[in-house]
Structure formats: structure tokens, C-alpha cells
CSV table of C-alpha atoms and ligand atoms in Angstrom, one decimal:
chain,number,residue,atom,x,y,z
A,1181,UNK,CA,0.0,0.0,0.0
A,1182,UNK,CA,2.6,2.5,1.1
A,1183,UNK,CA,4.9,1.1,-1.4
A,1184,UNK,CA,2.3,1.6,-4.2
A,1185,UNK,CA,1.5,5.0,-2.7
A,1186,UNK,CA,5.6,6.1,-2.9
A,1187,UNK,CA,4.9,5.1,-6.9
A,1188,UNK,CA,2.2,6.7,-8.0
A,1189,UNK,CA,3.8,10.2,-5.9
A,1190,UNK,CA,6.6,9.5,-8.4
A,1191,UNK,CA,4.9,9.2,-11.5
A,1192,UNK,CA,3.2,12.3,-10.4
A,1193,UNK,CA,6.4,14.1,-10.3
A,1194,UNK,CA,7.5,13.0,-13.9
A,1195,UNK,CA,3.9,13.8,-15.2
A,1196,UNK,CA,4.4,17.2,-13.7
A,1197,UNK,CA,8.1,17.5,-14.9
A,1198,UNK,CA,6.9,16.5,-18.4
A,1199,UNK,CA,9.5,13.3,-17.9
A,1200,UNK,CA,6.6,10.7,-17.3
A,1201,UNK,CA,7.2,8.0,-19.9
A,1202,UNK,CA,4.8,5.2,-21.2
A,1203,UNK,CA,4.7,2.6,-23.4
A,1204,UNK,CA,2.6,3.1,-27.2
A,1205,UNK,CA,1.7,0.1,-27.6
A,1206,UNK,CA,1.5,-1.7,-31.1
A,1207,UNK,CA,-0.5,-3.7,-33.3
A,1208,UNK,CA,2.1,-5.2,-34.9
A,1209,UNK,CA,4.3,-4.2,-37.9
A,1210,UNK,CA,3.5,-2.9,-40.9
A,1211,UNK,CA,6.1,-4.7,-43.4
A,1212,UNK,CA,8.9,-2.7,-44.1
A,1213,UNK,CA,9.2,1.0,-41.8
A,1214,UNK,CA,5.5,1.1,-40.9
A,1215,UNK,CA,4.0,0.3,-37.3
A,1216,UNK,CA,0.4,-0.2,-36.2
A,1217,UNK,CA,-1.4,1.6,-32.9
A,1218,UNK,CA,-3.3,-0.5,-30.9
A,1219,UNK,CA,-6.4,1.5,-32.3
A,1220,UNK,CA,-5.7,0.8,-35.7
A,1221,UNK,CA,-3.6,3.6,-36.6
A,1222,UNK,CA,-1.0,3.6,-39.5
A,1223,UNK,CA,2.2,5.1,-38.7
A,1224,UNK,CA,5.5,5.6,-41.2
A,1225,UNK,CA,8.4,4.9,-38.3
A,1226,UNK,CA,11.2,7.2,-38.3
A,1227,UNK,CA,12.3,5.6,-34.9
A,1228,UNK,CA,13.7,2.8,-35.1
A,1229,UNK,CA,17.7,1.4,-35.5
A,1230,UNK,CA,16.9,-0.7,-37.9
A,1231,UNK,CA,18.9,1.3,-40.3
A,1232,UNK,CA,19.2,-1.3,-43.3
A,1233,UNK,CA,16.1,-3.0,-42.9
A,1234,UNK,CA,17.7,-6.4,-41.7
A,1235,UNK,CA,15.3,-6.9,-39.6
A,1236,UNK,CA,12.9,-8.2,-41.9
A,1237,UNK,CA,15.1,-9.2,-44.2
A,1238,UNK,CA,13.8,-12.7,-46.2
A,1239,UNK,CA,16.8,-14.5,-45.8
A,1240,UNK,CA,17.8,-13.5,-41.8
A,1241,UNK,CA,14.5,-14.8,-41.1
A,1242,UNK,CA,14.7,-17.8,-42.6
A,1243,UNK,CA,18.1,-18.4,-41.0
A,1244,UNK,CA,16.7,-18.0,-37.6
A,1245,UNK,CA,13.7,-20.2,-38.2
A,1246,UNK,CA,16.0,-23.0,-39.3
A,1247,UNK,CA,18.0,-23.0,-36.6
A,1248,UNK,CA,14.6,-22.9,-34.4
A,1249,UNK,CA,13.8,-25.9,-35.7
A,1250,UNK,CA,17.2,-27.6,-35.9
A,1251,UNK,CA,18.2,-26.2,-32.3
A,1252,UNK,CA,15.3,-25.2,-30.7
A,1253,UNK,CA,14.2,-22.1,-28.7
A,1254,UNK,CA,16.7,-21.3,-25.6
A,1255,UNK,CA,20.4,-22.5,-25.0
A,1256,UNK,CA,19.6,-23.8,-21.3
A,1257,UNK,CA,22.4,-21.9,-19.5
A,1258,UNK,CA,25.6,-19.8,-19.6
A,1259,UNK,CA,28.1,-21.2,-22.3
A,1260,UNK,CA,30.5,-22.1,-19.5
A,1261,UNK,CA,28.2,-24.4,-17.9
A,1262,UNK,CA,26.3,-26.1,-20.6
A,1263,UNK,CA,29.5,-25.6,-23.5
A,1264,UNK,CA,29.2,-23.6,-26.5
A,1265,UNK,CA,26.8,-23.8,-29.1
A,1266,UNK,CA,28.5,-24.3,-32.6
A,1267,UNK,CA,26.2,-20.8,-33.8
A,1268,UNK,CA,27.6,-19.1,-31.2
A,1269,UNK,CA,31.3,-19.6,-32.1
A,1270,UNK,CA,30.5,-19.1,-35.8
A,1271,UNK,CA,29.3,-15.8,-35.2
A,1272,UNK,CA,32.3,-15.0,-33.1
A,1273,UNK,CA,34.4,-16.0,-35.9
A,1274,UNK,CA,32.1,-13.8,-38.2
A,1275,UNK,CA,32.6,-11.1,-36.1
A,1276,UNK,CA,36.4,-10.6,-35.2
A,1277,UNK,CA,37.0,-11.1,-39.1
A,1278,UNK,CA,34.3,-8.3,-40.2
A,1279,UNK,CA,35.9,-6.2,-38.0
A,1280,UNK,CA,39.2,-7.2,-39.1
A,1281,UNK,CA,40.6,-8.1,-35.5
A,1282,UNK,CA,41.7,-11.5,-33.6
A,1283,UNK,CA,39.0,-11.8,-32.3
A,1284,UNK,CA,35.3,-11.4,-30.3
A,1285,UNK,CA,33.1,-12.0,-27.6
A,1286,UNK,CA,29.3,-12.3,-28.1
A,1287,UNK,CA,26.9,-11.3,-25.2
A,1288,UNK,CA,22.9,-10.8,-25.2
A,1289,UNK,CA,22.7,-7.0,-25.6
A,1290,UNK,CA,25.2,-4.5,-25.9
A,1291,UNK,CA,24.5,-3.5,-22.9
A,1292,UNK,CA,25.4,-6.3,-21.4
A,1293,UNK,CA,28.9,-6.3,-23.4
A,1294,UNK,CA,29.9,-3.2,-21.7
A,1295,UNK,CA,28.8,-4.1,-18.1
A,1296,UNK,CA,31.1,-7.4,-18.9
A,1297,UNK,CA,34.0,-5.0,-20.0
A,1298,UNK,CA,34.0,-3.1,-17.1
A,1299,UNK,CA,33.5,-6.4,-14.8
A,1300,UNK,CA,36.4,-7.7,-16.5
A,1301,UNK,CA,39.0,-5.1,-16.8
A,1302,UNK,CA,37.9,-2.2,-14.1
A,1303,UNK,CA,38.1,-1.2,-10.4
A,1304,UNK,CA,38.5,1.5,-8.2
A,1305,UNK,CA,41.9,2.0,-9.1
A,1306,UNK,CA,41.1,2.3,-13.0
A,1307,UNK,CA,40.5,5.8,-14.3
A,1308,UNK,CA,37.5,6.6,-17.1
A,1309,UNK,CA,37.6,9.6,-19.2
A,1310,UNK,CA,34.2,9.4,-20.5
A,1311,UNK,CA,32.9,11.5,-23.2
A,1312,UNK,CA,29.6,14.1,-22.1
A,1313,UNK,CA,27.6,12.0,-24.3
A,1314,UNK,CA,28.4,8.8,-24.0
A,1315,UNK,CA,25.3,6.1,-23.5
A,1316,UNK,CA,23.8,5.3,-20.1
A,1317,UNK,CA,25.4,1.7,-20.5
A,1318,UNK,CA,28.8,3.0,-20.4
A,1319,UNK,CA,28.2,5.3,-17.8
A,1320,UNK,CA,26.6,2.7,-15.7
A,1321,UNK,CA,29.2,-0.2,-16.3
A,1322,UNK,CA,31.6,2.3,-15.1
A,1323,UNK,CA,29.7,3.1,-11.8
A,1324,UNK,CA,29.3,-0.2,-11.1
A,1325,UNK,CA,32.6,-1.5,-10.4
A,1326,UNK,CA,33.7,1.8,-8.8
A,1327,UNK,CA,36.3,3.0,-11.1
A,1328,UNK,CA,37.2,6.9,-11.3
A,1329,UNK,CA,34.8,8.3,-13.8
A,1330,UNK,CA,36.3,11.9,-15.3
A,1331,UNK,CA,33.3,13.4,-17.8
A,1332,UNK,CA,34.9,15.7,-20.8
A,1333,UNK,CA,32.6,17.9,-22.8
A,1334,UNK,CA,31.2,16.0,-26.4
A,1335,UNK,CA,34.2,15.8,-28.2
A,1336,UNK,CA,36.3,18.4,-26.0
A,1337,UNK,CA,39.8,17.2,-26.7
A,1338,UNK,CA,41.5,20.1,-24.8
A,1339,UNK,CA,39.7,18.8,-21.8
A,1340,UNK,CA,40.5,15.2,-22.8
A,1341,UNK,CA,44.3,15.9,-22.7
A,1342,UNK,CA,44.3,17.9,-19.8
A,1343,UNK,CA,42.3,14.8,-18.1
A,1344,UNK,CA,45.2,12.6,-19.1
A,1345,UNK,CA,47.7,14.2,-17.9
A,1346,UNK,CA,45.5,14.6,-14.3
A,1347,UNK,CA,45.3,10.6,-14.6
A,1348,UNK,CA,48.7,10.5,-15.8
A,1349,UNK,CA,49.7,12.5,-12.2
A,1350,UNK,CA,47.6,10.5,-10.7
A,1351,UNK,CA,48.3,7.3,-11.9
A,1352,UNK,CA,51.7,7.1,-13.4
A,1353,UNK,CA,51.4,3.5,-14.6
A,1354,UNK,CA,48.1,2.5,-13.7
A,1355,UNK,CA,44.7,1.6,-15.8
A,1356,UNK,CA,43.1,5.1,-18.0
A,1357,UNK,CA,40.5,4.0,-20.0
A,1358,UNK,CA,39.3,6.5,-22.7
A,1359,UNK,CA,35.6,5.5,-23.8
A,1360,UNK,CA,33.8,7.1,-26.1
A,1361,UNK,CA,31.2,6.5,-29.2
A,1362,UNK,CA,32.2,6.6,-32.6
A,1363,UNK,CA,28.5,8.1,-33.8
A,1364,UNK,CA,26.6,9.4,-30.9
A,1365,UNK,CA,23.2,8.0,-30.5
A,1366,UNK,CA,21.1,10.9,-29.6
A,1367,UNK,CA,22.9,13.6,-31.3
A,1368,UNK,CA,24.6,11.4,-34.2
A,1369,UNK,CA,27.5,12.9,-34.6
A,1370,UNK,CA,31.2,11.6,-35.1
A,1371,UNK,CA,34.0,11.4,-32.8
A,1372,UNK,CA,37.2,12.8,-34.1
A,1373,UNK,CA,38.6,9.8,-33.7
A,1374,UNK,CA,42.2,10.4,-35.4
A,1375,UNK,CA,43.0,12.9,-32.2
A,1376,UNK,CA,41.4,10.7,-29.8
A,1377,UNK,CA,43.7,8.0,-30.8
A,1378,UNK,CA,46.8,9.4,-30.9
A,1379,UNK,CA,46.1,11.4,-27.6
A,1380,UNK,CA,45.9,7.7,-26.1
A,1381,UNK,CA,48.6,6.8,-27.6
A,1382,UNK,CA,50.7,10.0,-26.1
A,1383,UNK,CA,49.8,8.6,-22.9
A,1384,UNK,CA,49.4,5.2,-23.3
A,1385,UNK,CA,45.9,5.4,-22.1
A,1386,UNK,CA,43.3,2.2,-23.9
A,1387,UNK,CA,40.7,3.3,-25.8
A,1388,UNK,CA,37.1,1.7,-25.9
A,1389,UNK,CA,34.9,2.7,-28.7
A,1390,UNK,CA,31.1,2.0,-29.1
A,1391,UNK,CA,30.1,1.2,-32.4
A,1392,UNK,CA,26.4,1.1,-32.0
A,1393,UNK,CA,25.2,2.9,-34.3
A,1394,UNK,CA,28.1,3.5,-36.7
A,1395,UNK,CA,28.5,-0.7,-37.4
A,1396,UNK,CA,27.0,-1.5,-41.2
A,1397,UNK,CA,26.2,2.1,-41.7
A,1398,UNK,CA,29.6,4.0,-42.0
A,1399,UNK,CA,33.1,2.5,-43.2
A,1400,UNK,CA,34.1,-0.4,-45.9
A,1401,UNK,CA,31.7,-3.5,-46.1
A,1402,UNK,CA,29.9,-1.4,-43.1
A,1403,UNK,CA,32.9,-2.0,-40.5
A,1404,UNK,CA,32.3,1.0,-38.4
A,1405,UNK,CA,33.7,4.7,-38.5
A,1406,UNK,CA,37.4,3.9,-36.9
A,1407,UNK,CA,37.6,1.3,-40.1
A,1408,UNK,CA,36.9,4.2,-42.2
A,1409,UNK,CA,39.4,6.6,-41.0
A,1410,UNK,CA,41.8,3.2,-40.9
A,1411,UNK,CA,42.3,3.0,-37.4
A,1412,UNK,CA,40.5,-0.1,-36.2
A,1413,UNK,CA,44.2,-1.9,-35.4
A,1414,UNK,CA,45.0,1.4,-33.1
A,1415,UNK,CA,41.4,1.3,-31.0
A,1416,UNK,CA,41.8,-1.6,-28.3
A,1417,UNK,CA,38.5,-2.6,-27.1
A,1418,UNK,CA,35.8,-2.2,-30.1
A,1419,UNK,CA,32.2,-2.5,-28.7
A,1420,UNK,CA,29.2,-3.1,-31.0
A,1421,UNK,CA,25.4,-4.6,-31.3
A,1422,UNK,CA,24.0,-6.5,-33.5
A,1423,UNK,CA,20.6,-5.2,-32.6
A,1424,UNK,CA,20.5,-2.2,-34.8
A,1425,UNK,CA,22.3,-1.8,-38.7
A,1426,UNK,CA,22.6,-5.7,-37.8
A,1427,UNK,CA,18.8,-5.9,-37.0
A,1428,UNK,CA,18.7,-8.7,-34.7
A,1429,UNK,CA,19.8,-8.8,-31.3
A,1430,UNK,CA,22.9,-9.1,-29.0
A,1431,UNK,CA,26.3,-7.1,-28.5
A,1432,UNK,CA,30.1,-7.7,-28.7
A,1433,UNK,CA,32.8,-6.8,-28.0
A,1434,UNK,CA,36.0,-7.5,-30.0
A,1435,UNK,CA,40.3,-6.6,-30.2
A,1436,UNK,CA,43.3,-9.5,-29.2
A,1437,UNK,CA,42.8,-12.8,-28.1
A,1438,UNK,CA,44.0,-12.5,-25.0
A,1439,UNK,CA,41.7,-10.0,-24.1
A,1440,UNK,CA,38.9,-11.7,-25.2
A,1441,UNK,CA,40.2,-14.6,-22.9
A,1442,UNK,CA,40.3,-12.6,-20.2
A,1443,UNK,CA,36.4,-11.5,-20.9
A,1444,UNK,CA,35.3,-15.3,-21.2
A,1445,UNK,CA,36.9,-15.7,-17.4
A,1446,UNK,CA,35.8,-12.5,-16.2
A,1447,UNK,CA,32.9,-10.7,-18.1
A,1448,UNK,CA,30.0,-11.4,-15.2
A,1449,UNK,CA,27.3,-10.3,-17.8
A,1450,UNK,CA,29.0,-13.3,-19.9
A,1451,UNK,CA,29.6,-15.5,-17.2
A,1452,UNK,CA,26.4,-15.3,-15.1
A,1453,UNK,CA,24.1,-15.3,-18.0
A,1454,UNK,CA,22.5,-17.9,-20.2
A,1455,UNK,CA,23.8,-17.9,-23.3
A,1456,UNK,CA,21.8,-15.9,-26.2
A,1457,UNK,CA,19.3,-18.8,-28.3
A,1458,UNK,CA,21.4,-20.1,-30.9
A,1459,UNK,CA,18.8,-19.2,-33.6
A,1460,UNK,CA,19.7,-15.4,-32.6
A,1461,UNK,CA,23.3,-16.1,-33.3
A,1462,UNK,CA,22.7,-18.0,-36.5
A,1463,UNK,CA,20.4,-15.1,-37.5
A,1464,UNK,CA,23.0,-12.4,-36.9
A,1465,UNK,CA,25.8,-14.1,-38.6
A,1466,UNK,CA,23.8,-14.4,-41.6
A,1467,UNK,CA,22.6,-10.9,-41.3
A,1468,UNK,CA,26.5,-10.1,-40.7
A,1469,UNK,CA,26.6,-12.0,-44.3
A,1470,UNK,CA,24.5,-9.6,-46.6
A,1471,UNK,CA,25.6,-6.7,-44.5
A,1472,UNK,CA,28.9,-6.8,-45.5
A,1473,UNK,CA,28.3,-8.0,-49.0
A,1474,UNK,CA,27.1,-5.9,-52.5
A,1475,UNK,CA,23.6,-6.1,-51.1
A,1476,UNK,CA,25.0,-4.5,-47.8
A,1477,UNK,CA,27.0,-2.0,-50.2
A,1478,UNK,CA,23.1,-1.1,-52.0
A,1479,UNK,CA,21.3,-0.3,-48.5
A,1480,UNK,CA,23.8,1.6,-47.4
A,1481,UNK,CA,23.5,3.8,-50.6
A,1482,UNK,CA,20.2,4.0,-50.1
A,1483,UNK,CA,20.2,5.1,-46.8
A,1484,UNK,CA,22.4,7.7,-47.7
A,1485,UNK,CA,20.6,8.8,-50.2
A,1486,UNK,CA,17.5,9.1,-47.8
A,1487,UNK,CA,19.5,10.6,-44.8
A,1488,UNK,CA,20.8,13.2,-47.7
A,1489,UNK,CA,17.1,14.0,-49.3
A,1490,UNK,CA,15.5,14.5,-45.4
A,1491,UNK,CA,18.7,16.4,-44.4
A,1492,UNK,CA,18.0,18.5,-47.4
A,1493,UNK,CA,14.6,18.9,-47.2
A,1494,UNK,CA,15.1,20.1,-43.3
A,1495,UNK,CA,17.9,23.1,-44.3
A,1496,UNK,CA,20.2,21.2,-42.0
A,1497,UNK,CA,23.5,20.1,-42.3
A,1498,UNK,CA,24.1,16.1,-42.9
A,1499,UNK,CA,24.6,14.2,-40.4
A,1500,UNK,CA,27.6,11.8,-40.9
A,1501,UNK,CA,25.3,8.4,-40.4
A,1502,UNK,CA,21.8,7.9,-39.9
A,1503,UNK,CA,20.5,9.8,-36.7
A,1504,UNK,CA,19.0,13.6,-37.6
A,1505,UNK,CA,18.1,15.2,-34.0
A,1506,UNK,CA,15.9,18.2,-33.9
A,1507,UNK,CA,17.0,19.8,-30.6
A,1508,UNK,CA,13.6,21.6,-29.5
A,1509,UNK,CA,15.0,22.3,-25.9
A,1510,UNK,CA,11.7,22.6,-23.4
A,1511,UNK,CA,10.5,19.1,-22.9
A,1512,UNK,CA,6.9,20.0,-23.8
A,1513,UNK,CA,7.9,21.1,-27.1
A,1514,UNK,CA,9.5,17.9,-27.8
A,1515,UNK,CA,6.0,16.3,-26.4
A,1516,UNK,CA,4.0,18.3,-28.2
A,1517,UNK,CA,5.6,17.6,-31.7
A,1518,UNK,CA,5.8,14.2,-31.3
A,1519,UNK,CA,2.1,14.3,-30.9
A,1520,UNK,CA,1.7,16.4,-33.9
A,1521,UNK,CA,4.0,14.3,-35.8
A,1522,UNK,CA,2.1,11.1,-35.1
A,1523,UNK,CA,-1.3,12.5,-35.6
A,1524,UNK,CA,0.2,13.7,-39.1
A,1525,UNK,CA,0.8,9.6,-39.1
A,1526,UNK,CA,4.9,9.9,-38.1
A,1527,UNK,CA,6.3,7.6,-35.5
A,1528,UNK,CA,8.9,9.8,-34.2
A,1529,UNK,CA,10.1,9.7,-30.9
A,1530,UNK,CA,10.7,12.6,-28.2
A,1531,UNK,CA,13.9,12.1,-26.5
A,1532,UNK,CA,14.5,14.0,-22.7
A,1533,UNK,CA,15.9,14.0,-19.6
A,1534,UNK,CA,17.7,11.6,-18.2
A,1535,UNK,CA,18.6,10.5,-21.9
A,1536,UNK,CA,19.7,13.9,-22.8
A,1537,UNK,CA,20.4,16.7,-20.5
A,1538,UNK,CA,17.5,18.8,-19.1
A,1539,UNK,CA,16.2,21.5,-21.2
A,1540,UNK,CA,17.5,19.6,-24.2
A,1541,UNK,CA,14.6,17.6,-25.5
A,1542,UNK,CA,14.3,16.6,-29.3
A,1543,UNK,CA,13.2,14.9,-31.7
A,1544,UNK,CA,15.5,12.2,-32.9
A,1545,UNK,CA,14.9,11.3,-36.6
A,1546,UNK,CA,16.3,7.5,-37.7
A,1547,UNK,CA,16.3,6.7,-41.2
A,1548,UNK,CA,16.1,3.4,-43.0
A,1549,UNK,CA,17.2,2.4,-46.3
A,1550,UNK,CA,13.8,1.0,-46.7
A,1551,UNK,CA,12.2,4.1,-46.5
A,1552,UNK,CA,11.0,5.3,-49.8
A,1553,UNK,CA,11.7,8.8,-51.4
A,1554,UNK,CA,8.1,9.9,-51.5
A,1555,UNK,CA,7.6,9.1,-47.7
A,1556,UNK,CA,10.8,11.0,-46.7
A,1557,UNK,CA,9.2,14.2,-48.5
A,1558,UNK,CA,6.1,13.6,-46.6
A,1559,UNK,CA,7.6,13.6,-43.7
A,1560,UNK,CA,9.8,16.6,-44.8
A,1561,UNK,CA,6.8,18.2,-45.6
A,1562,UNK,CA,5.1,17.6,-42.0
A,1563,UNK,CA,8.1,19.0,-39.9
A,1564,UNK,CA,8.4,21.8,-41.9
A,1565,UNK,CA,4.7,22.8,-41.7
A,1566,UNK,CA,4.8,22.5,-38.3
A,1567,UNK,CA,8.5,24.1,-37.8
A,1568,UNK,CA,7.4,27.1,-39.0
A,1569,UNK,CA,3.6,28.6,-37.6
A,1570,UNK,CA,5.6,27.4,-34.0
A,1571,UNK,CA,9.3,29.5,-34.7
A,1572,UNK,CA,10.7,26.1,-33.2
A,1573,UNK,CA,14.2,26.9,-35.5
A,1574,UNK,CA,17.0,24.2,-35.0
A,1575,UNK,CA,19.2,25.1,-31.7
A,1576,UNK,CA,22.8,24.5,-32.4
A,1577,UNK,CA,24.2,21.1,-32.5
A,1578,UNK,CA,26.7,21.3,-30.2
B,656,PLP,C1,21.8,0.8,-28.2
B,656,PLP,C2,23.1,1.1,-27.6
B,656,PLP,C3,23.8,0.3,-26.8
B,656,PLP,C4,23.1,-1.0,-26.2
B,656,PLP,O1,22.9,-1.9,-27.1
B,656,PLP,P1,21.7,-3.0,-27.0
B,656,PLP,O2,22.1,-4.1,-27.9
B,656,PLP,O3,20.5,-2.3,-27.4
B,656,PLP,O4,21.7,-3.4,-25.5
B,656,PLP,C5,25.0,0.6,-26.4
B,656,PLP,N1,25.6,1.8,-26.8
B,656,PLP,C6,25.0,2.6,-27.6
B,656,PLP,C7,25.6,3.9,-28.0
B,656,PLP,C8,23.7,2.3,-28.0
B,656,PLP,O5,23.0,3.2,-28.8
């Protein structure tokens, strides 16, 4: 009673803060980037990371239903106790040779690869330097096991060095972590990664980069943005998921053997945990497959093309992958265009606090190479009509 009391005073105070959050629950899919409402409404999704469509791709699905009926539904427990499912270690293998590296460690989310990270290689006496932005799974992996978390401003690499050499004083030969993303997920920007490497290299610092949302969007055959600028070899821990570009479901992490070793004796997210079904894995390598092939190479042109034509169509500048925010600031704004949006028949979420700081709510546009060019205009067309009558111009992206 008291307990349930203490909960609904909470909610009251998000409702009142405009931070409450609920769940829009759906029909079902609508094939390709459409969703349907509960009450039978039609909505064209600008919302979700399924950025090449994999997620309903013919072949994926088929994959995964094989292996259901080969394999059946769950694994039974962690891989340690019950051994390792041959999908499992396939996908590994897919993995560390996509991203060009020894090798990788599958786990069931990606936020369950960086919690093992930090499990395995962090503690009190480790030093973070964390970018502003970086996501809540980071942030909270790091907290966890205690280790000295220094914030920099997004992309700040005056403060980064001068954080160094603090950890450096600090620490003259012990554990600095730099973490960071390599496209940001609510602002989708890039991290100049060039600097940020060689600055860890200055100080021989390790750097952890978070792929998320940059993995079979940006570099060669899709390998992620520090592939593009040619610097995978340099990064030492490379974090990704294969629940977004990838469009199934899991996480990884991947760099040397022996660190990878060290995760599969010490990862507690990957040692506590039963292992992901095999069907997932089977369906994520094969996903991995077309990804990185010509078909890969043809969504990703037309996502670009998209991201290009709405990036146009807004007056904005392009964003390097496929995340557009409309920063909107006041939280209600950010509600009340949302709600706009979706009446205009838009699925677009509003993003606020505790995602992004306070007083900088937006809307966070995702493209898919499956959208078409007629329903990006549409969509163009909505924001705009609404953008203007309100005066809600673009705030800096900064
Ligand atoms: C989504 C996301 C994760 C978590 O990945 P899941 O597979 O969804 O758990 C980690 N980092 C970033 C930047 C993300 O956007």
C-alpha cells in the first residue's frame, strides 16, 4: 500500500516535470518502416535502428527459423556451464573477421557487453575519461565496479588531454580508459577519432569505442567509423550490437585474443548469464553475411541517399550516419511535436531527460534504407509545416 503509494507520488512528479514515460503500444508491424497503434492507426516509423532493414530481411528470417527448428528455442544456461553452441562460435568467428581483428566475444545486448567490459578489466583504481555524451550503459558499467569516472565535454579534446595528464599524475602506470562513441546516439554525430587516438597513444591510455550505431552504416563493407578513418588496429576494445544496422539482437565486443580470454573468465554479464538462443546467433551471422556484401554495399547507398534527401529537405546540415536530432529544448515542445507528428501519421520519438540533459529535449529522426523517397518528403513536408507557424528553429548542434 505505502509502497504503491511512494509510486504513484513519483509518477506524479515525472507527469508534472513532463518526464513521465509510457509505453505506445503496437498492433504489430506494418512490413517494411510502418507500425500499427493499438487503435488501428497507420504510422510511417522514423524511430527505429533498424537502419538497413535487416530486420525483416527474407533470408535472416529464414536463417533464424531453421536454426529454431534444428536447435530449438533457448540455449539452457551460460556457455560455460552447458558448453558452446557451434552458432555461437560461428558468429564470433564472423565477427572478429568483419571487424578485421583477432578476435570477439558475443553477449545478449550490448548493454550487457559493456557491463562485462567493465566487470572484467575495471576497479577502483582504474581511471575513465568518458565523453559528455556517451550512453547510459557506459556510464553505468563504469559506476558499477567503482572506477574513477572523469566526464569531458562531447568531443572536447582540450579537456580530454588535460584529463590525461590529471590521470597520468595520478596514476603514473596504472589503468586510463578513454571510452567514447564513434556516432553518438542521440545527437549522431562523429568522434574525431584520429586525435582521440593518438592522444591515447601520447599517454598510453586504452581506448574503448562503441560502435552502435556506426556498425553496417559508415566505413568499408559497413565495419564501423574507426575502419573508415583506418584506425581499427589502433582502438583496443571495439564495442558493437547487433541489434541495430545488424537488426537482430545481442552485443560484442571484440580486439586481441587475450583480451577476449580474459572476458570469457571474467565478463560477469557473460559469465552469469544464459547464453543468447542459438537461432539469434545464426540469425545475426547471416545478417552479418548480406551486410557486409554488395547487397550490404546497396542499402547503405540508399540510406544515404535518404539521410541526404530529409537532411536536405530540413535546411540542415548532414549528419555523418543515420540519426537527424531536432534539438527543441523545453521538454513540452519535444512532447507536443511528437504528438503532432504522429497525428500527421509519423512515429517519431521525443527524446528527454535523463537521456539527454535537461532543457534539451528533441526529436530524434532515424532513417532506413527502406524508406521510400516519397515518404521522406512527406515527412519533410510535415516538420516543416509544423517548424514554421511554431518558430521552433534548429538550436545549435553542439
Ligand atoms: C543501443 C546502444 C547500446 C546498447 O545496445 P543494446 O544491444 O541495445 O543493448 C550501447 N551503446 C549505444 C551507443 C547504443 O546506442
Amino acid at each position: 500500500m505505502e509502497f504503491d503509494d511512494g509510486c504513484r507520488d513519483e509518477l506524479d512528479r515525472l507527469e508534472d516535470a513532463q518526464l513521465r514515460r509510457e509505453l505506445v503500444s503496437l498492433a504489430g508491424e506494418g512490413g517494411r518502416v510502418r507500425v500499427r497503434g493499438e487503435h488501428g492507426q497507420d504510422w510511417l516509423s522514423f524511430s527505429s535502428n533498424d537502419y538497413l532493414g535487416m530486420a525483416q530481411h527474407p533470408e535472416v528470417i529464414a536463417s533464424a527459423q531453421r536454426a529454431l527448428a534444428d536447435h530449438g528455442v533457448g540455449s539452457g544456461a551460460s556457455r560455460l556451464v552447458t558448453g558452446t553452441h557451434p552458432a555461437h562460435m560461428a558468429l564470433e568467428e564472423a565477427i572478429a573477421a568483419f571487424k578485421g581483428l583477432e578476435a570477439s566475444l558475443a553477449f545478449a545486448t550490448g548493454y550487457a557487453a559493456a557491463n562485462g567490459f567493465a566487470s572484467a578489466f575495471l576497479d577502483r583504481n582504474s581511471i575513465v575519461l568518458l565523453d559528455k555524451l556517451c550512453h547510459a550503459s557506459l556510464i553505468d558499467a563504469c559506476r558499477m565496479v567503482g572506477a574513477k569516472l572523469r566526464v569531458f565535454w562531447h568531443n572536447d579534446l582540450d579537456k580530454l588531454r588535460a584529463l590525461l595528464e590529471w590521470a597520468r599524475a595520478q596514476s603514473p602506470k596504472g589503468r586510463v580508459v578513454i571510452m567514447t562513441e564513434s556516432i553518438f546516439s542521440m545527437d549522431g554525430d562523429g568522434a574525431p577519432l584520429a586525435e582521440i587516438v593518438a592522444l591515447k597513444e601520447e599517454f598510453g591510455a586504452l581506448l574503448f569505442i562503441d560502435e552502435a550505431h556506426a556498425v553496417g552504416v559508415l566505413g568499408p563493407q559497413g565495419k564501423g567509423l574507426a575502419s573508415e578513418f583506418g584506425l581499427a588496429s589502433r582502438v583496443d576494445i571495439h564495442m558493437g550490437t547487433l541489434s541495430k544496422a545488424i537488426g537482430v539482437a545481442g552485443g560484442y565486443l571484440a580486439g586481441s585474443r587475450p583480451m577476449i580470454d580474459v572476458l570469457i573468465n571474467r565478463a560477469r554479464s557473460f559469465i552469469y548469464s544464459t547464453a543468447p538462443p542459438p537461432a539469434l546467433a545464426e540469425a545475426a551471422r547471416v545478417a552479418l553475411e548480406v551486410v557486409t556484401g554488395s547487397e550490404g554495399e546497396a542499402r547503405r547507398a540508399r540510406l544515404r541517399s535518404n539521410m541526404t534527401r530529409l537532411a536536405n529537405g530540413l535546411s540542415v546540415a548532414l549528419p555523418p550516419a543515420a540519426i537527424l536530432p531536432w534539438i527543441v529544448g523545453e521538454e513540452t515542445k519535444a512532447i507536443r511535436g511528437a504528438r503532432v507528428l504522429r497525428e500527421a501519421g509519423f512515429f517519431v520519438p521525443a527524446i528527454r531527460y535523463p537521456t539527454v540533459a535537461r532543457g534539451a529535449a528533441r526529436l530524434r529522426f532515424t532513417v532506413s534504407a527502406e524508406h521510400r523517397e516519397e515518404e521522406i518528403d512527406s515527412l519533410t513536408q510535415a516538420v516543416v509545416s509544423y517548424r514554421e507557424p511554431h518558430g521552433l528553429a534548429e538550436r545549435s548542434r553542439s
